[in-house]
Amino acid sequence: DHHKLKLLTPGKSAGPEDEPVEIFVRVKCTVTVRGRMINLKQANYKPLKISGKAHWMPENKACGESGTVFLGVAQCVVEMEVMVNQQIGVFTTKHSLDMKFIETNQWMSSVASYSPGTLLGLSFYDLVHGQDIGNVQQSFQLLSDHGQCETSPYRLLCCGGGYAWVQTKAWLGTTRQGSRKCQTISCSHQQISEVEDRD
């Protein structure tokens, strides 16, 4: 992922506007899920989202720095150990690798008005508004590379008409070696708006 770090400081020319930049990279993490420290050779990669702004610094003799600099933060996309299910407007789903529903949350019934069990086997992409599907699929392509991804806000279709704006964080579930369980995709969704345009 070293080539992605170069995207943090694009060849920006002088100008008053800062350029927003966002990338996903993998870094070695020497802390296990259980909190144990391990050596670097045993460490797994953990995906990070680095976002901020590229800023042009004019040449200044007093400062010494000039050119494009990056100002931003790095954060884990999803803390896999923490499933936030108790917050209002946060709900979870679990999917097979082809994004078909395996498990759904009570939110899908109480807010989106789907009957329990009707979503099982249905593709998640069938519930994404047609104008937003390209952005959502592009975000989920990062899932295979990094093991985690985060979507921009999109419209999730509700049963009987209407939609709610949501933002999704997804990660690949890990299976133990020799396990008969299939790998799954877990999603944590944040509801951003009330249901709009309900018939």
PDB file of C-alpha atoms in Angstrom:
ATOM      1  CA  ASP A   1       0.000   0.000   0.000  1.00  0.00           C
ATOM      2  CA  HIS A   2       3.009   2.346  -0.158  1.00  0.00           C
ATOM      3  CA  HIS A   3       1.816   3.741  -3.494  1.00  0.00           C
ATOM      4  CA  LYS A   4      -1.409   4.902  -1.812  1.00  0.00           C
ATOM      5  CA  LEU A   5       0.522   7.012   0.685  1.00  0.00           C
ATOM      6  CA  LYS A   6       1.773   9.132  -2.219  1.00  0.00           C
ATOM      7  CA  LEU A   7      -1.854  10.108  -2.876  1.00  0.00           C
ATOM      8  CA  LEU A   8      -1.852  12.046   0.420  1.00  0.00           C
ATOM      9  CA  THR A   9       0.340  14.733  -1.122  1.00  0.00           C
ATOM     10  CA  PRO A  10      -0.824  15.153  -4.727  1.00  0.00           C
ATOM     11  CA  GLY A  11       1.031  17.454  -7.098  1.00  0.00           C
ATOM     12  CA  LYS A  12      -1.021  20.437  -6.017  1.00  0.00           C
ATOM     13  CA  SER A  13      -0.108  23.881  -7.275  1.00  0.00           C
ATOM     14  CA  ALA A  14      -0.468  27.041  -5.221  1.00  0.00           C
ATOM     15  CA  GLY A  15      -4.013  27.990  -4.372  1.00  0.00           C
ATOM     16  CA  PRO A  16      -6.228  28.976  -1.419  1.00  0.00           C
ATOM     17  CA  GLU A  17      -8.347  25.816  -1.496  1.00  0.00           C
ATOM     18  CA  ASP A  18      -7.317  22.685   0.411  1.00  0.00           C
ATOM     19  CA  GLU A  19      -7.893  19.415  -1.443  1.00  0.00           C
ATOM     20  CA  PRO A  20      -9.754  16.679   0.521  1.00  0.00           C
ATOM     21  CA  VAL A  21      -7.955  13.305   0.462  1.00  0.00           C
ATOM     22  CA  GLU A  22      -9.077   9.880   1.718  1.00  0.00           C
ATOM     23  CA  ILE A  23      -7.308   6.529   1.369  1.00  0.00           C
ATOM     24  CA  PHE A  24      -7.435   3.067   2.917  1.00  0.00           C
ATOM     25  CA  VAL A  25      -4.153   1.332   3.793  1.00  0.00           C
ATOM     26  CA  ARG A  26      -3.105  -1.756   5.744  1.00  0.00           C
ATOM     27  CA  VAL A  27      -0.649  -1.569   8.632  1.00  0.00           C
ATOM     28  CA  LYS A  28       0.800  -4.343  10.786  1.00  0.00           C
ATOM     29  CA  CYS A  29      -0.829  -4.551  14.208  1.00  0.00           C
ATOM     30  CA  THR A  30       1.049  -6.268  17.036  1.00  0.00           C
ATOM     31  CA  VAL A  31      -1.976  -6.361  19.371  1.00  0.00           C
ATOM     32  CA  THR A  32      -4.327  -9.334  18.987  1.00  0.00           C
ATOM     33  CA  VAL A  33      -8.116  -9.253  19.321  1.00  0.00           C
ATOM     34  CA  ARG A  34      -7.683 -10.507  22.900  1.00  0.00           C
ATOM     35  CA  GLY A  35      -5.207  -7.737  23.734  1.00  0.00           C
ATOM     36  CA  ARG A  36      -2.027  -9.818  23.721  1.00  0.00           C
ATOM     37  CA  MET A  37       1.189  -8.416  22.258  1.00  0.00           C
ATOM     38  CA  ILE A  38       2.869 -10.456  19.516  1.00  0.00           C
ATOM     39  CA  ASN A  39       6.032  -9.969  17.485  1.00  0.00           C
ATOM     40  CA  LEU A  40       5.996  -8.208  14.125  1.00  0.00           C
ATOM     41  CA  LYS A  41       6.458 -11.404  12.103  1.00  0.00           C
ATOM     42  CA  GLN A  42       3.287 -12.909  13.596  1.00  0.00           C
ATOM     43  CA  ALA A  43       1.267  -9.700  13.301  1.00  0.00           C
ATOM     44  CA  ASN A  44      -1.683  -9.387  10.943  1.00  0.00           C
ATOM     45  CA  TYR A  45      -2.575  -6.363   8.854  1.00  0.00           C
ATOM     46  CA  LYS A  46      -5.248  -3.992  10.085  1.00  0.00           C
ATOM     47  CA  PRO A  47      -6.966  -1.597   7.658  1.00  0.00           C
ATOM     48  CA  LEU A  48      -6.883   2.116   8.419  1.00  0.00           C
ATOM     49  CA  LYS A  49      -8.782   4.978   6.873  1.00  0.00           C
ATOM     50  CA  ILE A  50      -6.614   8.068   6.491  1.00  0.00           C
ATOM     51  CA  SER A  51      -8.537  11.231   5.687  1.00  0.00           C
ATOM     52  CA  GLY A  52      -7.712  14.905   5.700  1.00  0.00           C
ATOM     53  CA  LYS A  53      -6.639  17.715   3.415  1.00  0.00           C
ATOM     54  CA  ALA A  54      -3.679  18.380   1.159  1.00  0.00           C
ATOM     55  CA  HIS A  55      -2.516  21.949   1.743  1.00  0.00           C
ATOM     56  CA  TRP A  56      -0.093  23.981  -0.374  1.00  0.00           C
ATOM     57  CA  MET A  57       2.626  25.691   1.693  1.00  0.00           C
ATOM     58  CA  PRO A  58       4.243  28.625  -0.137  1.00  0.00           C
ATOM     59  CA  GLU A  59       8.002  28.979   0.030  1.00  0.00           C
ATOM     60  CA  ASN A  60       8.981  30.805   3.203  1.00  0.00           C
ATOM     61  CA  LYS A  61      12.544  31.309   4.397  1.00  0.00           C
ATOM     62  CA  ALA A  62      11.530  31.575   8.058  1.00  0.00           C
ATOM     63  CA  CYS A  63       9.556  28.310   8.070  1.00  0.00           C
ATOM     64  CA  GLY A  64      11.675  26.137   5.824  1.00  0.00           C
ATOM     65  CA  GLU A  65       8.777  23.923   4.705  1.00  0.00           C
ATOM     66  CA  SER A  66       7.229  24.389   1.290  1.00  0.00           C
ATOM     67  CA  GLY A  67       5.170  22.403  -1.177  1.00  0.00           C
ATOM     68  CA  THR A  68       2.186  20.156  -0.500  1.00  0.00           C
ATOM     69  CA  VAL A  69       1.642  18.880   3.039  1.00  0.00           C
ATOM     70  CA  PHE A  70      -1.038  16.535   4.378  1.00  0.00           C
ATOM     71  CA  LEU A  71      -3.065  17.323   7.499  1.00  0.00           C
ATOM     72  CA  GLY A  72      -5.378  14.547   8.664  1.00  0.00           C
ATOM     73  CA  VAL A  73      -6.250  11.656  10.928  1.00  0.00           C
ATOM     74  CA  ALA A  74      -5.997   7.880  10.753  1.00  0.00           C
ATOM     75  CA  GLN A  75      -8.671   5.641  12.228  1.00  0.00           C
ATOM     76  CA  CYS A  76      -9.779   2.035  12.157  1.00  0.00           C
ATOM     77  CA  VAL A  77     -12.697   1.594   9.796  1.00  0.00           C
ATOM     78  CA  VAL A  78     -14.489  -0.812  12.119  1.00  0.00           C
ATOM     79  CA  GLU A  79     -13.606  -2.071  15.535  1.00  0.00           C
ATOM     80  CA  MET A  80     -14.538  -5.696  14.929  1.00  0.00           C
ATOM     81  CA  GLU A  81     -14.575  -6.468  18.645  1.00  0.00           C
ATOM     82  CA  VAL A  82     -17.288  -3.890  19.312  1.00  0.00           C
ATOM     83  CA  MET A  83     -20.687  -4.517  17.806  1.00  0.00           C
ATOM     84  CA  VAL A  84     -22.693  -1.385  18.587  1.00  0.00           C
ATOM     85  CA  ASN A  85     -26.221  -2.667  18.646  1.00  0.00           C
ATOM     86  CA  GLN A  86     -27.681  -0.626  21.493  1.00  0.00           C
ATOM     87  CA  GLN A  87     -27.403   2.843  19.966  1.00  0.00           C
ATOM     88  CA  ILE A  88     -30.469   4.426  18.423  1.00  0.00           C
ATOM     89  CA  GLY A  89     -30.259   4.382  14.631  1.00  0.00           C
ATOM     90  CA  VAL A  90     -27.485   1.766  14.522  1.00  0.00           C
ATOM     91  CA  PHE A  91     -28.354  -1.684  13.230  1.00  0.00           C
ATOM     92  CA  THR A  92     -26.432  -4.713  12.022  1.00  0.00           C
ATOM     93  CA  THR A  93     -26.793  -7.312   9.292  1.00  0.00           C
ATOM     94  CA  LYS A  94     -24.796 -10.371   8.268  1.00  0.00           C
ATOM     95  CA  HIS A  95     -24.314 -11.504   4.679  1.00  0.00           C
ATOM     96  CA  SER A  96     -22.794 -14.284   2.628  1.00  0.00           C
ATOM     97  CA  LEU A  97     -19.877 -13.353   0.354  1.00  0.00           C
ATOM     98  CA  ASP A  98     -22.319 -12.579  -2.482  1.00  0.00           C
ATOM     99  CA  MET A  99     -24.046 -10.083  -0.109  1.00  0.00           C
ATOM    100  CA  LYS A 100     -27.208 -12.142   0.427  1.00  0.00           C
ATOM    101  CA  PHE A 101     -28.784 -11.628   3.853  1.00  0.00           C
ATOM    102  CA  ILE A 102     -28.055 -14.317   6.474  1.00  0.00           C
ATOM    103  CA  GLU A 103     -29.145 -12.358   9.567  1.00  0.00           C
ATOM    104  CA  THR A 104     -31.047  -9.105   9.999  1.00  0.00           C
ATOM    105  CA  ASN A 105     -31.722  -6.760  12.865  1.00  0.00           C
ATOM    106  CA  GLN A 106     -35.051  -5.662  14.400  1.00  0.00           C
ATOM    107  CA  TRP A 107     -34.536  -2.286  12.654  1.00  0.00           C
ATOM    108  CA  MET A 108     -35.353  -3.895   9.296  1.00  0.00           C
ATOM    109  CA  SER A 109     -38.849  -4.707  10.630  1.00  0.00           C
ATOM    110  CA  SER A 110     -39.587  -1.742  12.877  1.00  0.00           C
ATOM    111  CA  VAL A 111     -38.253   1.068  10.654  1.00  0.00           C
ATOM    112  CA  ALA A 112     -37.868  -0.339   7.129  1.00  0.00           C
ATOM    113  CA  SER A 113     -41.132  -2.363   7.481  1.00  0.00           C
ATOM    114  CA  TYR A 114     -39.807  -5.685   6.121  1.00  0.00           C
ATOM    115  CA  SER A 115     -41.482  -8.806   7.517  1.00  0.00           C
ATOM    116  CA  PRO A 116     -39.111 -10.982   9.561  1.00  0.00           C
ATOM    117  CA  GLY A 117     -37.530 -13.620   7.347  1.00  0.00           C
ATOM    118  CA  THR A 118     -38.420 -12.034   3.993  1.00  0.00           C
ATOM    119  CA  LEU A 119     -34.913 -10.645   3.485  1.00  0.00           C
ATOM    120  CA  LEU A 120     -33.092 -13.937   4.060  1.00  0.00           C
ATOM    121  CA  GLY A 121     -31.465 -14.985   0.783  1.00  0.00           C
ATOM    122  CA  LEU A 122     -32.157 -11.582  -0.837  1.00  0.00           C
ATOM    123  CA  SER A 123     -29.180  -9.535  -2.048  1.00  0.00           C
ATOM    124  CA  PHE A 124     -28.266  -6.437  -0.041  1.00  0.00           C
ATOM    125  CA  TYR A 125     -27.802  -4.575  -3.329  1.00  0.00           C
ATOM    126  CA  ASP A 126     -31.532  -5.050  -4.074  1.00  0.00           C
ATOM    127  CA  LEU A 127     -32.246  -2.633  -1.196  1.00  0.00           C
ATOM    128  CA  VAL A 128     -29.889   0.128  -2.382  1.00  0.00           C
ATOM    129  CA  HIS A 129     -31.423   3.006  -4.368  1.00  0.00           C
ATOM    130  CA  GLY A 130     -30.573   2.779  -8.087  1.00  0.00           C
ATOM    131  CA  GLN A 131     -28.785   6.149  -8.131  1.00  0.00           C
ATOM    132  CA  ASP A 132     -26.507   5.103  -5.240  1.00  0.00           C
ATOM    133  CA  ILE A 133     -25.666   1.522  -6.253  1.00  0.00           C
ATOM    134  CA  GLY A 134     -22.435   2.452  -8.096  1.00  0.00           C
ATOM    135  CA  ASN A 135     -20.924   4.226  -5.073  1.00  0.00           C
ATOM    136  CA  VAL A 136     -21.916   1.421  -2.698  1.00  0.00           C
ATOM    137  CA  GLN A 137     -20.476  -1.304  -4.937  1.00  0.00           C
ATOM    138  CA  GLN A 138     -17.259   0.697  -5.349  1.00  0.00           C
ATOM    139  CA  SER A 139     -16.898   0.890  -1.545  1.00  0.00           C
ATOM    140  CA  PHE A 140     -17.508  -2.837  -1.161  1.00  0.00           C
ATOM    141  CA  GLN A 141     -14.751  -3.605  -3.680  1.00  0.00           C
ATOM    142  CA  LEU A 142     -12.304  -2.414  -0.997  1.00  0.00           C
ATOM    143  CA  LEU A 143     -13.626  -5.171   1.250  1.00  0.00           C
ATOM    144  CA  SER A 144     -11.787  -7.917  -0.618  1.00  0.00           C
ATOM    145  CA  ASP A 145      -8.493  -5.970  -0.561  1.00  0.00           C
ATOM    146  CA  HIS A 146      -8.540  -4.640   2.991  1.00  0.00           C
ATOM    147  CA  GLY A 147     -11.051  -6.784   4.888  1.00  0.00           C
ATOM    148  CA  GLN A 148     -13.032  -3.674   5.865  1.00  0.00           C
ATOM    149  CA  CYS A 149     -14.775  -0.811   4.114  1.00  0.00           C
ATOM    150  CA  GLU A 150     -16.958   2.211   4.729  1.00  0.00           C
ATOM    151  CA  THR A 151     -19.569   3.593   2.342  1.00  0.00           C
ATOM    152  CA  SER A 152     -20.559   7.174   1.757  1.00  0.00           C
ATOM    153  CA  PRO A 153     -24.194   7.941   2.717  1.00  0.00           C
ATOM    154  CA  TYR A 154     -26.732   6.217   0.449  1.00  0.00           C
ATOM    155  CA  ARG A 155     -30.482   5.536   0.303  1.00  0.00           C
ATOM    156  CA  LEU A 156     -31.682   2.187   1.657  1.00  0.00           C
ATOM    157  CA  LEU A 157     -35.083   1.260   0.224  1.00  0.00           C
ATOM    158  CA  CYS A 158     -37.904   0.479   2.639  1.00  0.00           C
ATOM    159  CA  CYS A 159     -40.758  -1.985   2.171  1.00  0.00           C
ATOM    160  CA  GLY A 160     -43.871  -0.344   0.715  1.00  0.00           C
ATOM    161  CA  GLY A 161     -41.969   2.641  -0.679  1.00  0.00           C
ATOM    162  CA  GLY A 162     -39.623   5.282   0.609  1.00  0.00           C
ATOM    163  CA  TYR A 163     -36.041   5.165   1.743  1.00  0.00           C
ATOM    164  CA  ALA A 164     -33.774   6.112   4.632  1.00  0.00           C
ATOM    165  CA  TRP A 165     -30.302   7.593   4.285  1.00  0.00           C
ATOM    166  CA  VAL A 166     -27.741   5.294   5.919  1.00  0.00           C
ATOM    167  CA  GLN A 167     -23.976   4.831   6.043  1.00  0.00           C
ATOM    168  CA  THR A 168     -22.448   1.359   6.320  1.00  0.00           C
ATOM    169  CA  LYS A 169     -19.232  -0.040   7.754  1.00  0.00           C
ATOM    170  CA  ALA A 170     -18.515  -3.634   6.732  1.00  0.00           C
ATOM    171  CA  TRP A 171     -15.858  -6.224   7.518  1.00  0.00           C
ATOM    172  CA  LEU A 172     -15.056  -9.790   6.599  1.00  0.00           C
ATOM    173  CA  GLY A 173     -15.660 -12.272   9.391  1.00  0.00           C
ATOM    174  CA  THR A 174     -12.663 -14.447  10.107  1.00  0.00           C
ATOM    175  CA  THR A 175     -12.988 -18.220  10.256  1.00  0.00           C
ATOM    176  CA  ARG A 176     -10.580 -20.487  12.040  1.00  0.00           C
ATOM    177  CA  GLN A 177      -8.423 -22.777   9.978  1.00  0.00           C
ATOM    178  CA  GLY A 178     -10.192 -26.111   9.466  1.00  0.00           C
ATOM    179  CA  SER A 179     -13.593 -24.633  10.361  1.00  0.00           C
ATOM    180  CA  ARG A 180     -16.584 -25.750   8.317  1.00  0.00           C
ATOM    181  CA  LYS A 181     -18.227 -22.356   8.631  1.00  0.00           C
ATOM    182  CA  CYS A 182     -18.260 -20.178   5.518  1.00  0.00           C
ATOM    183  CA  GLN A 183     -16.752 -16.707   5.619  1.00  0.00           C
ATOM    184  CA  THR A 184     -19.338 -13.971   6.155  1.00  0.00           C
ATOM    185  CA  ILE A 185     -19.593 -10.206   5.830  1.00  0.00           C
ATOM    186  CA  SER A 186     -20.841  -8.270   8.863  1.00  0.00           C
ATOM    187  CA  CYS A 187     -22.260  -4.783   8.456  1.00  0.00           C
ATOM    188  CA  SER A 188     -22.970  -2.013  10.921  1.00  0.00           C
ATOM    189  CA  HIS A 189     -25.367   0.573   9.495  1.00  0.00           C
ATOM    190  CA  GLN A 190     -25.913   4.095  10.847  1.00  0.00           C
ATOM    191  CA  GLN A 191     -29.318   5.597  10.051  1.00  0.00           C
ATOM    192  CA  ILE A 192     -28.824   9.250   9.063  1.00  0.00           C
ATOM    193  CA  SER A 193     -32.390  10.324   8.210  1.00  0.00           C
ATOM    194  CA  GLU A 194     -35.958   9.358   8.919  1.00  0.00           C
ATOM    195  CA  VAL A 195     -37.797   7.373   6.245  1.00  0.00           C
ATOM    196  CA  GLU A 196     -38.518   9.758   3.364  1.00  0.00           C
ATOM    197  CA  ASP A 197     -41.023   9.628   0.467  1.00  0.00           C
ATOM    198  CA  ARG A 198     -43.061   6.785   2.002  1.00  0.00           C
ATOM    199  CA  ASP A 199     -46.237   6.135   0.023  1.00  0.00           C
TER     200      ASP A 199
END
